[in-house]
């Protein structure tokens, strides 16, 4: 076998043994994100899930609109009720984006076209977060309309941008949590069940075992996130509560995400 | 173009690919042949970085696969045509590939036409595809980026006879234009017709490689099968010239080239009714070389497999 060096141009009769990649840039990250966004809605399952998120958000706001007493129909409360369905369904979208690559075995193609698995994971994460932000913006628009049409007098009063940002951050973290469990388990049902059951089980354990109750705000995700929901549109969080949000986020979201990333980096793709 | 260098992959105590080295030249079709479980797919998965190698390396055009920018534009890969989302349409699957590679969507239509998938078929979901349609879609996906290297695992799997012939011509034309093609199969006949170079693998190790002529040269000494109106006289004449003769069916088997047998018959004045080469073909060679690695009559192979799977 003869390998042509770059200085000797290859002739057609002896084709070059080296690949000329000088004219090919890497796949831009934005394009990877674009493809991952498309993967969210190009299957029936994905479209159903998106439809469900929109419909359930609209439905729950409508129910609140009619069920709540007039003074309670504030912008902050409308946003607050939309948080629950979105917090449940958006992470499922993130889980599916990761796990379907393995259950449907498309990872073989995805990683053949982009061998950097880190870039693929990053693109999926960005895509899922984009949907999270879009859902939040949609919730703001709907909540704004509800407040304008039939809200309480001064329904927009006492709003703090910081609280909204925290609230958005919480939604996005929940999506990251879904992605993390998807990456660790690489299996749709297992990841969804873990995502829903594990935090609840944790809250039960921390509240039942008296010795653990004091530690709950530092270790249990639900306990630490509680003040955020209660304080919506009202008082700010204390420094300690921020620190507790930090430790629980680390334990429940950051560490699982890193472990999941390591698993995917090492996995044999079949 | 593809250089596999001392590649080894173990699963626990089981060695699926054992110190495998070979090269695939541009302008040639290289056939990768071996019985079930020989390690063909594993080798190909390592090539494109889907499975890490335990030892050794693979380079494509001098680069490790993960160092090739936008690899779909350089290396077309088909490892498992079924590994696509069952809920996506054929067109959508190609569209995702084209978008990742940064290709115009017209390329999707071109590839669908190339593999003869109709518009209506392209709109069907993958779960409703027949085996051969999946295979055609997989080939279309591999060719999407107009790559100069093709790595295809059992590309003819599930294709009808016309499809197999079409693919043969496609790969030949592709290599004639300077492309590098590596295709695997466990069917010799399929590869023999298209491959310029063949690599025979059995139980993880390469047992033979070379072009057809050099492989046939390895397949043992010359032999002829001959039938004549007077086999006894012919046998005496051949034995007189020092060739070993054994009866075979209604004729004789001679350890000599047909031309030598013909000459002996002419000299002895015996009328031949049939004369052909009795040398073993590639198939015999293939079966013999991989004999230790066939499952039939070789329980050792099966048990070793199970140990590997448990590990
Ligand atoms: N993850 C794994 N764990 C254990 N053994 C494995 C694993 N992956 C592959 N093997 C084994 O490696 C061997 C080679 O498998 P491979 O798929 O490469 O065979 P092949 O040559 O492609 O066979 P076929 O012609 O049937 O497709 C097989 O014995 C297989 O069981
Ligand atoms: Mg195989």
PDB file of N, CA and C in Angstrom, chain A residues 1 15-21 24-27 31-32 35 38-39 42-44 47 100 104-106 108-109 111-113 115 117 267-270, chain B residues 1 11 23 25-26 45 49-51 61 63 65-66 68-72 74 79-80 83-86 88 92 95-96 99-102 125 141 148:
ATOM      1  N   UNK A   1       0.839  -1.195   0.000  1.00  0.00           N
ATOM      2  CA  UNK A   1       0.000   0.000   0.000  1.00  0.00           C
ATOM      3  C   UNK A   1       0.872   1.243   0.000  1.00  0.00           C
ATOM      4  N   UNK A  15      -5.302   6.528  -6.821  1.00  0.00           N
ATOM      5  CA  UNK A  15      -6.130   7.378  -5.960  1.00  0.00           C
ATOM      6  C   UNK A  15      -5.485   7.565  -4.591  1.00  0.00           C
ATOM      7  N   UNK A  16      -5.706   8.713  -4.033  1.00  0.00           N
ATOM      8  CA  UNK A  16      -5.089   9.052  -2.756  1.00  0.00           C
ATOM      9  C   UNK A  16      -5.609   8.165  -1.641  1.00  0.00           C
ATOM     10  N   UNK A  17      -4.738   7.841  -0.734  1.00  0.00           N
ATOM     11  CA  UNK A  17      -5.152   7.050   0.424  1.00  0.00           C
ATOM     12  C   UNK A  17      -5.584   7.940   1.570  1.00  0.00           C
ATOM     13  N   UNK A  18      -5.411   9.235   1.404  1.00  0.00           N
ATOM     14  CA  UNK A  18      -5.823  10.133   2.489  1.00  0.00           C
ATOM     15  C   UNK A  18      -7.116  10.839   2.102  1.00  0.00           C
ATOM     16  N   UNK A  19      -7.893  11.122   3.111  1.00  0.00           N
ATOM     17  CA  UNK A  19      -9.169  11.782   2.906  1.00  0.00           C
ATOM     18  C   UNK A  19      -8.923  13.280   2.938  1.00  0.00           C
ATOM     19  N   UNK A  20      -9.395  13.985   1.913  1.00  0.00           N
ATOM     20  CA  UNK A  20      -9.216  15.434   1.927  1.00  0.00           C
ATOM     21  C   UNK A  20     -10.399  16.065   2.658  1.00  0.00           C
ATOM     22  N   UNK A  21     -10.160  16.471   3.892  1.00  0.00           N
ATOM     23  CA  UNK A  21     -11.262  17.022   4.684  1.00  0.00           C
ATOM     24  C   UNK A  21     -11.122  18.531   4.838  1.00  0.00           C
ATOM     25  N   UNK A  24     -14.281  20.601   4.405  1.00  0.00           N
ATOM     26  CA  UNK A  24     -15.486  20.255   5.170  1.00  0.00           C
ATOM     27  C   UNK A  24     -15.382  20.783   6.593  1.00  0.00           C
ATOM     28  N   UNK A  25     -16.189  21.769   6.944  1.00  0.00           N
ATOM     29  CA  UNK A  25     -16.206  22.201   8.344  1.00  0.00           C
ATOM     30  C   UNK A  25     -16.964  21.189   9.196  1.00  0.00           C
ATOM     31  N   UNK A  26     -16.761  21.284  10.499  1.00  0.00           N
ATOM     32  CA  UNK A  26     -17.535  20.449  11.417  1.00  0.00           C
ATOM     33  C   UNK A  26     -19.020  20.779  11.261  1.00  0.00           C
ATOM     34  N   UNK A  27     -19.872  19.880  11.683  1.00  0.00           N
ATOM     35  CA  UNK A  27     -21.302  20.180  11.687  1.00  0.00           C
ATOM     36  C   UNK A  27     -21.518  21.292  12.719  1.00  0.00           C
ATOM     37  N   UNK A  31     -26.870  23.661  13.816  1.00  0.00           N
ATOM     38  CA  UNK A  31     -27.544  22.694  12.942  1.00  0.00           C
ATOM     39  C   UNK A  31     -27.922  21.447  13.730  1.00  0.00           C
ATOM     40  N   UNK A  32     -27.041  21.033  14.635  1.00  0.00           N
ATOM     41  CA  UNK A  32     -27.366  19.875  15.479  1.00  0.00           C
ATOM     42  C   UNK A  32     -28.606  20.172  16.313  1.00  0.00           C
ATOM     43  N   UNK A  35     -31.717  19.978  14.199  1.00  0.00           N
ATOM     44  CA  UNK A  35     -32.125  18.590  13.939  1.00  0.00           C
ATOM     45  C   UNK A  35     -32.792  17.998  15.172  1.00  0.00           C
ATOM     46  N   UNK A  38     -36.258  19.221  15.531  1.00  0.00           N
ATOM     47  CA  UNK A  38     -37.116  18.550  14.570  1.00  0.00           C
ATOM     48  C   UNK A  38     -37.489  17.153  15.050  1.00  0.00           C
ATOM     49  N   UNK A  39     -36.538  16.479  15.704  1.00  0.00           N
ATOM     50  CA  UNK A  39     -36.821  15.123  16.184  1.00  0.00           C
ATOM     51  C   UNK A  39     -37.914  15.123  17.252  1.00  0.00           C
ATOM     52  N   UNK A  42     -41.263  15.327  14.933  1.00  0.00           N
ATOM     53  CA  UNK A  42     -41.471  14.633  13.652  1.00  0.00           C
ATOM     54  C   UNK A  42     -42.016  13.220  13.817  1.00  0.00           C
ATOM     55  N   UNK A  43     -42.386  12.856  15.045  1.00  0.00           N
ATOM     56  CA  UNK A  43     -43.062  11.566  15.219  1.00  0.00           C
ATOM     57  C   UNK A  43     -44.419  11.833  15.859  1.00  0.00           C
ATOM     58  N   UNK A  44     -45.303  10.840  15.729  1.00  0.00           N
ATOM     59  CA  UNK A  44     -46.639  11.029  16.286  1.00  0.00           C
ATOM     60  C   UNK A  44     -46.578  11.182  17.802  1.00  0.00           C
ATOM     61  N   UNK A  47     -45.593  14.652  18.667  1.00  0.00           N
ATOM     62  CA  UNK A  47     -46.658  15.640  18.421  1.00  0.00           C
ATOM     63  C   UNK A  47     -47.776  15.520  19.447  1.00  0.00           C
ATOM     64  N   UNK A 100     -35.395   7.708  23.184  1.00  0.00           N
ATOM     65  CA  UNK A 100     -35.859   7.125  21.922  1.00  0.00           C
ATOM     66  C   UNK A 100     -34.676   6.811  21.009  1.00  0.00           C
ATOM     67  N   UNK A 104     -35.241   3.112  19.970  1.00  0.00           N
ATOM     68  CA  UNK A 104     -35.467   2.988  18.524  1.00  0.00           C
ATOM     69  C   UNK A 104     -34.152   2.754  17.785  1.00  0.00           C
ATOM     70  N   UNK A 105     -33.063   2.743  18.495  1.00  0.00           N
ATOM     71  CA  UNK A 105     -31.722   2.447  17.983  1.00  0.00           C
ATOM     72  C   UNK A 105     -31.225   3.449  16.943  1.00  0.00           C
ATOM     73  N   UNK A 106     -31.806   4.639  16.944  1.00  0.00           N
ATOM     74  CA  UNK A 106     -31.331   5.653  16.004  1.00  0.00           C
ATOM     75  C   UNK A 106     -29.982   6.223  16.421  1.00  0.00           C
ATOM     76  N   UNK A 108     -27.322   4.826  16.552  1.00  0.00           N
ATOM     77  CA  UNK A 108     -26.312   4.352  15.603  1.00  0.00           C
ATOM     78  C   UNK A 108     -26.108   5.349  14.477  1.00  0.00           C
ATOM     79  N   UNK A 109     -27.208   5.903  13.990  1.00  0.00           N
ATOM     80  CA  UNK A 109     -27.112   6.871  12.899  1.00  0.00           C
ATOM     81  C   UNK A 109     -26.660   8.233  13.430  1.00  0.00           C
ATOM     82  N   UNK A 111     -24.876   9.051  16.033  1.00  0.00           N
ATOM     83  CA  UNK A 111     -23.463   9.123  16.406  1.00  0.00           C
ATOM     84  C   UNK A 111     -22.545   8.841  15.219  1.00  0.00           C
ATOM     85  N   UNK A 112     -23.048   8.195  14.179  1.00  0.00           N
ATOM     86  CA  UNK A 112     -22.219   8.039  12.981  1.00  0.00           C
ATOM     87  C   UNK A 112     -22.104   9.378  12.261  1.00  0.00           C
ATOM     88  N   UNK A 113     -23.160  10.195  12.338  1.00  0.00           N
ATOM     89  CA  UNK A 113     -23.120  11.495  11.662  1.00  0.00           C
ATOM     90  C   UNK A 113     -22.459  12.565  12.535  1.00  0.00           C
ATOM     91  N   UNK A 115     -19.863  12.136  15.593  1.00  0.00           N
ATOM     92  CA  UNK A 115     -19.204  11.216  16.526  1.00  0.00           C
ATOM     93  C   UNK A 115     -18.964  11.808  17.912  1.00  0.00           C
ATOM     94  N   UNK A 117     -20.162  12.574  21.068  1.00  0.00           N
ATOM     95  CA  UNK A 117     -21.403  12.319  21.809  1.00  0.00           C
ATOM     96  C   UNK A 117     -21.724  13.491  22.725  1.00  0.00           C
ATOM     97  N   UNK A 267     -20.971   4.025  26.466  1.00  0.00           N
ATOM     98  CA  UNK A 267     -21.870   2.976  25.989  1.00  0.00           C
ATOM     99  C   UNK A 267     -21.465   2.500  24.608  1.00  0.00           C
ATOM    100  N   UNK A 268     -21.710   1.218  24.397  1.00  0.00           N
ATOM    101  CA  UNK A 268     -21.552   0.656  23.068  1.00  0.00           C
ATOM    102  C   UNK A 268     -22.882   0.870  22.360  1.00  0.00           C
ATOM    103  N   UNK A 269     -22.834   1.464  21.174  1.00  0.00           N
ATOM    104  CA  UNK A 269     -24.080   1.793  20.489  1.00  0.00           C
ATOM    105  C   UNK A 269     -24.463   0.642  19.577  1.00  0.00           C
ATOM    106  N   UNK A 270     -25.657   0.059  19.829  1.00  0.00           N
ATOM    107  CA  UNK A 270     -26.059  -1.114  19.060  1.00  0.00           C
ATOM    108  C   UNK A 270     -27.378  -0.874  18.355  1.00  0.00           C
TER     109      UNK A 270
ATOM    110  N   UNK B   1      -7.339   3.155   1.902  1.00  0.00           N
ATOM    111  CA  UNK B   1      -8.197   4.218   2.435  1.00  0.00           C
ATOM    112  C   UNK B   1      -8.670   3.882   3.843  1.00  0.00           C
ATOM    113  N   UNK B  11     -15.084  -9.076  24.920  1.00  0.00           N
ATOM    114  CA  UNK B  11     -16.246  -8.902  25.799  1.00  0.00           C
ATOM    115  C   UNK B  11     -16.041  -9.850  26.957  1.00  0.00           C
ATOM    116  N   UNK B  23      -6.376  -3.688   4.872  1.00  0.00           N
ATOM    117  CA  UNK B  23      -6.600  -2.365   4.293  1.00  0.00           C
ATOM    118  C   UNK B  23      -7.609  -2.496   3.164  1.00  0.00           C
ATOM    119  N   UNK B  25      -8.497  -0.561  -0.348  1.00  0.00           N
ATOM    120  CA  UNK B  25      -7.916   0.410  -1.274  1.00  0.00           C
ATOM    121  C   UNK B  25      -9.018   1.192  -1.974  1.00  0.00           C
ATOM    122  N   UNK B  26      -8.737   2.457  -2.291  1.00  0.00           N
ATOM    123  CA  UNK B  26      -9.687   3.205  -3.108  1.00  0.00           C
ATOM    124  C   UNK B  26      -9.754   2.603  -4.508  1.00  0.00           C
ATOM    125  N   UNK B  45     -18.452  -1.725  13.428  1.00  0.00           N
ATOM    126  CA  UNK B  45     -18.908  -0.764  14.443  1.00  0.00           C
ATOM    127  C   UNK B  45     -17.726  -0.030  15.059  1.00  0.00           C
ATOM    128  N   UNK B  49     -16.618   4.147  15.286  1.00  0.00           N
ATOM    129  CA  UNK B  49     -16.600   4.699  16.634  1.00  0.00           C
ATOM    130  C   UNK B  49     -17.815   4.376  17.491  1.00  0.00           C
ATOM    131  N   UNK B  50     -18.643   3.420  17.059  1.00  0.00           N
ATOM    132  CA  UNK B  50     -19.820   3.097  17.862  1.00  0.00           C
ATOM    133  C   UNK B  50     -19.466   2.123  18.975  1.00  0.00           C
ATOM    134  N   UNK B  51     -18.401   1.352  18.769  1.00  0.00           N
ATOM    135  CA  UNK B  51     -17.911   0.425  19.777  1.00  0.00           C
ATOM    136  C   UNK B  51     -16.448   0.754  19.989  1.00  0.00           C
ATOM    137  N   UNK B  61      -8.779   7.070   5.576  1.00  0.00           N
ATOM    138  CA  UNK B  61      -8.065   8.171   4.913  1.00  0.00           C
ATOM    139  C   UNK B  61      -7.074   8.842   5.838  1.00  0.00           C
ATOM    140  N   UNK B  63      -7.349   9.254   9.034  1.00  0.00           N
ATOM    141  CA  UNK B  63      -7.944   9.896  10.211  1.00  0.00           C
ATOM    142  C   UNK B  63      -8.749   8.886  11.018  1.00  0.00           C
ATOM    143  N   UNK B  65     -12.070   7.986  12.905  1.00  0.00           N
ATOM    144  CA  UNK B  65     -13.410   8.399  12.472  1.00  0.00           C
ATOM    145  C   UNK B  65     -13.871   9.670  13.177  1.00  0.00           C
ATOM    146  N   UNK B  66     -13.621   9.760  14.495  1.00  0.00           N
ATOM    147  CA  UNK B  66     -14.149  10.927  15.213  1.00  0.00           C
ATOM    148  C   UNK B  66     -13.395  12.214  14.883  1.00  0.00           C
ATOM    149  N   UNK B  68     -12.918  13.025  11.677  1.00  0.00           N
ATOM    150  CA  UNK B  68     -13.392  13.428  10.356  1.00  0.00           C
ATOM    151  C   UNK B  68     -14.510  14.450  10.549  1.00  0.00           C
ATOM    152  N   UNK B  69     -14.332  15.678  10.056  1.00  0.00           N
ATOM    153  CA  UNK B  69     -15.404  16.665  10.222  1.00  0.00           C
ATOM    154  C   UNK B  69     -16.588  16.295   9.332  1.00  0.00           C
ATOM    155  N   UNK B  70     -17.775  16.464   9.854  1.00  0.00           N
ATOM    156  CA  UNK B  70     -19.001  16.113   9.123  1.00  0.00           C
ATOM    157  C   UNK B  70     -18.841  14.757   8.426  1.00  0.00           C
ATOM    158  N   UNK B  71     -18.653  13.688   9.186  1.00  0.00           N
ATOM    159  CA  UNK B  71     -18.237  12.412   8.590  1.00  0.00           C
ATOM    160  C   UNK B  71     -19.196  11.863   7.534  1.00  0.00           C
ATOM    161  N   UNK B  72     -20.467  12.227   7.630  1.00  0.00           N
ATOM    162  CA  UNK B  72     -21.420  11.740   6.638  1.00  0.00           C
ATOM    163  C   UNK B  72     -21.066  12.161   5.218  1.00  0.00           C
ATOM    164  N   UNK B  74     -18.096  12.140   4.031  1.00  0.00           N
ATOM    165  CA  UNK B  74     -16.908  11.408   3.591  1.00  0.00           C
ATOM    166  C   UNK B  74     -17.082   9.902   3.654  1.00  0.00           C
ATOM    167  N   UNK B  79     -25.025   0.100   8.872  1.00  0.00           N
ATOM    168  CA  UNK B  79     -24.716  -1.020   9.757  1.00  0.00           C
ATOM    169  C   UNK B  79     -25.959  -1.859  10.017  1.00  0.00           C
ATOM    170  N   UNK B  80     -27.076  -1.212  10.203  1.00  0.00           N
ATOM    171  CA  UNK B  80     -28.296  -1.948  10.479  1.00  0.00           C
ATOM    172  C   UNK B  80     -29.461  -1.118   9.957  1.00  0.00           C
ATOM    173  N   UNK B  83     -32.268   0.035  12.215  1.00  0.00           N
ATOM    174  CA  UNK B  83     -32.024   0.949  13.337  1.00  0.00           C
ATOM    175  C   UNK B  83     -32.480   2.354  12.982  1.00  0.00           C
ATOM    176  N   UNK B  84     -33.781   2.500  12.797  1.00  0.00           N
ATOM    177  CA  UNK B  84     -34.377   3.810  12.532  1.00  0.00           C
ATOM    178  C   UNK B  84     -35.675   3.890  13.321  1.00  0.00           C
ATOM    179  N   UNK B  85     -36.099   5.107  13.607  1.00  0.00           N
ATOM    180  CA  UNK B  85     -37.315   5.285  14.389  1.00  0.00           C
ATOM    181  C   UNK B  85     -38.523   4.749  13.621  1.00  0.00           C
ATOM    182  N   UNK B  86     -39.239   3.811  14.232  1.00  0.00           N
ATOM    183  CA  UNK B  86     -40.354   3.163  13.554  1.00  0.00           C
ATOM    184  C   UNK B  86     -41.447   4.158  13.184  1.00  0.00           C
ATOM    185  N   UNK B  88     -41.046   7.299  12.116  1.00  0.00           N
ATOM    186  CA  UNK B  88     -40.699   8.316  11.117  1.00  0.00           C
ATOM    187  C   UNK B  88     -40.926   7.760   9.720  1.00  0.00           C
ATOM    188  N   UNK B  92     -38.658  11.413   6.012  1.00  0.00           N
ATOM    189  CA  UNK B  92     -38.224  12.161   7.197  1.00  0.00           C
ATOM    190  C   UNK B  92     -36.851  11.675   7.682  1.00  0.00           C
ATOM    191  N   UNK B  95     -34.412  13.145   5.490  1.00  0.00           N
ATOM    192  CA  UNK B  95     -34.366  14.595   5.713  1.00  0.00           C
ATOM    193  C   UNK B  95     -33.515  14.924   6.939  1.00  0.00           C
ATOM    194  N   UNK B  96     -33.684  14.145   8.016  1.00  0.00           N
ATOM    195  CA  UNK B  96     -32.867  14.385   9.215  1.00  0.00           C
ATOM    196  C   UNK B  96     -31.382  14.233   8.881  1.00  0.00           C
ATOM    197  N   UNK B  99     -30.244  17.178   6.735  1.00  0.00           N
ATOM    198  CA  UNK B  99     -30.127  18.413   7.523  1.00  0.00           C
ATOM    199  C   UNK B  99     -28.866  18.381   8.387  1.00  0.00           C
ATOM    200  N   UNK B 100     -28.591  17.231   8.989  1.00  0.00           N
ATOM    201  CA  UNK B 100     -27.384  17.140   9.806  1.00  0.00           C
ATOM    202  C   UNK B 100     -26.138  17.405   8.958  1.00  0.00           C
ATOM    203  N   UNK B 101     -26.117  16.826   7.764  1.00  0.00           N
ATOM    204  CA  UNK B 101     -24.932  16.978   6.915  1.00  0.00           C
ATOM    205  C   UNK B 101     -24.901  18.324   6.211  1.00  0.00           C
ATOM    206  N   UNK B 102     -25.998  19.080   6.270  1.00  0.00           N
ATOM    207  CA  UNK B 102     -26.035  20.374   5.601  1.00  0.00           C
ATOM    208  C   UNK B 102     -26.245  20.249   4.105  1.00  0.00           C
ATOM    209  N   UNK B 125     -44.573   5.132   7.137  1.00  0.00           N
ATOM    210  CA  UNK B 125     -43.717   5.071   8.322  1.00  0.00           C
ATOM    211  C   UNK B 125     -42.842   3.828   8.255  1.00  0.00           C
ATOM    212  N   UNK B 141     -29.519   6.286   2.669  1.00  0.00           N
ATOM    213  CA  UNK B 141     -28.970   7.096   3.758  1.00  0.00           C
ATOM    214  C   UNK B 141     -27.448   7.099   3.705  1.00  0.00           C
ATOM    215  N   UNK B 148     -16.847   9.319  -0.160  1.00  0.00           N
ATOM    216  CA  UNK B 148     -15.861   8.617  -0.988  1.00  0.00           C
ATOM    217  C   UNK B 148     -15.515   7.252  -0.400  1.00  0.00           C
TER     218      UNK B 148
END
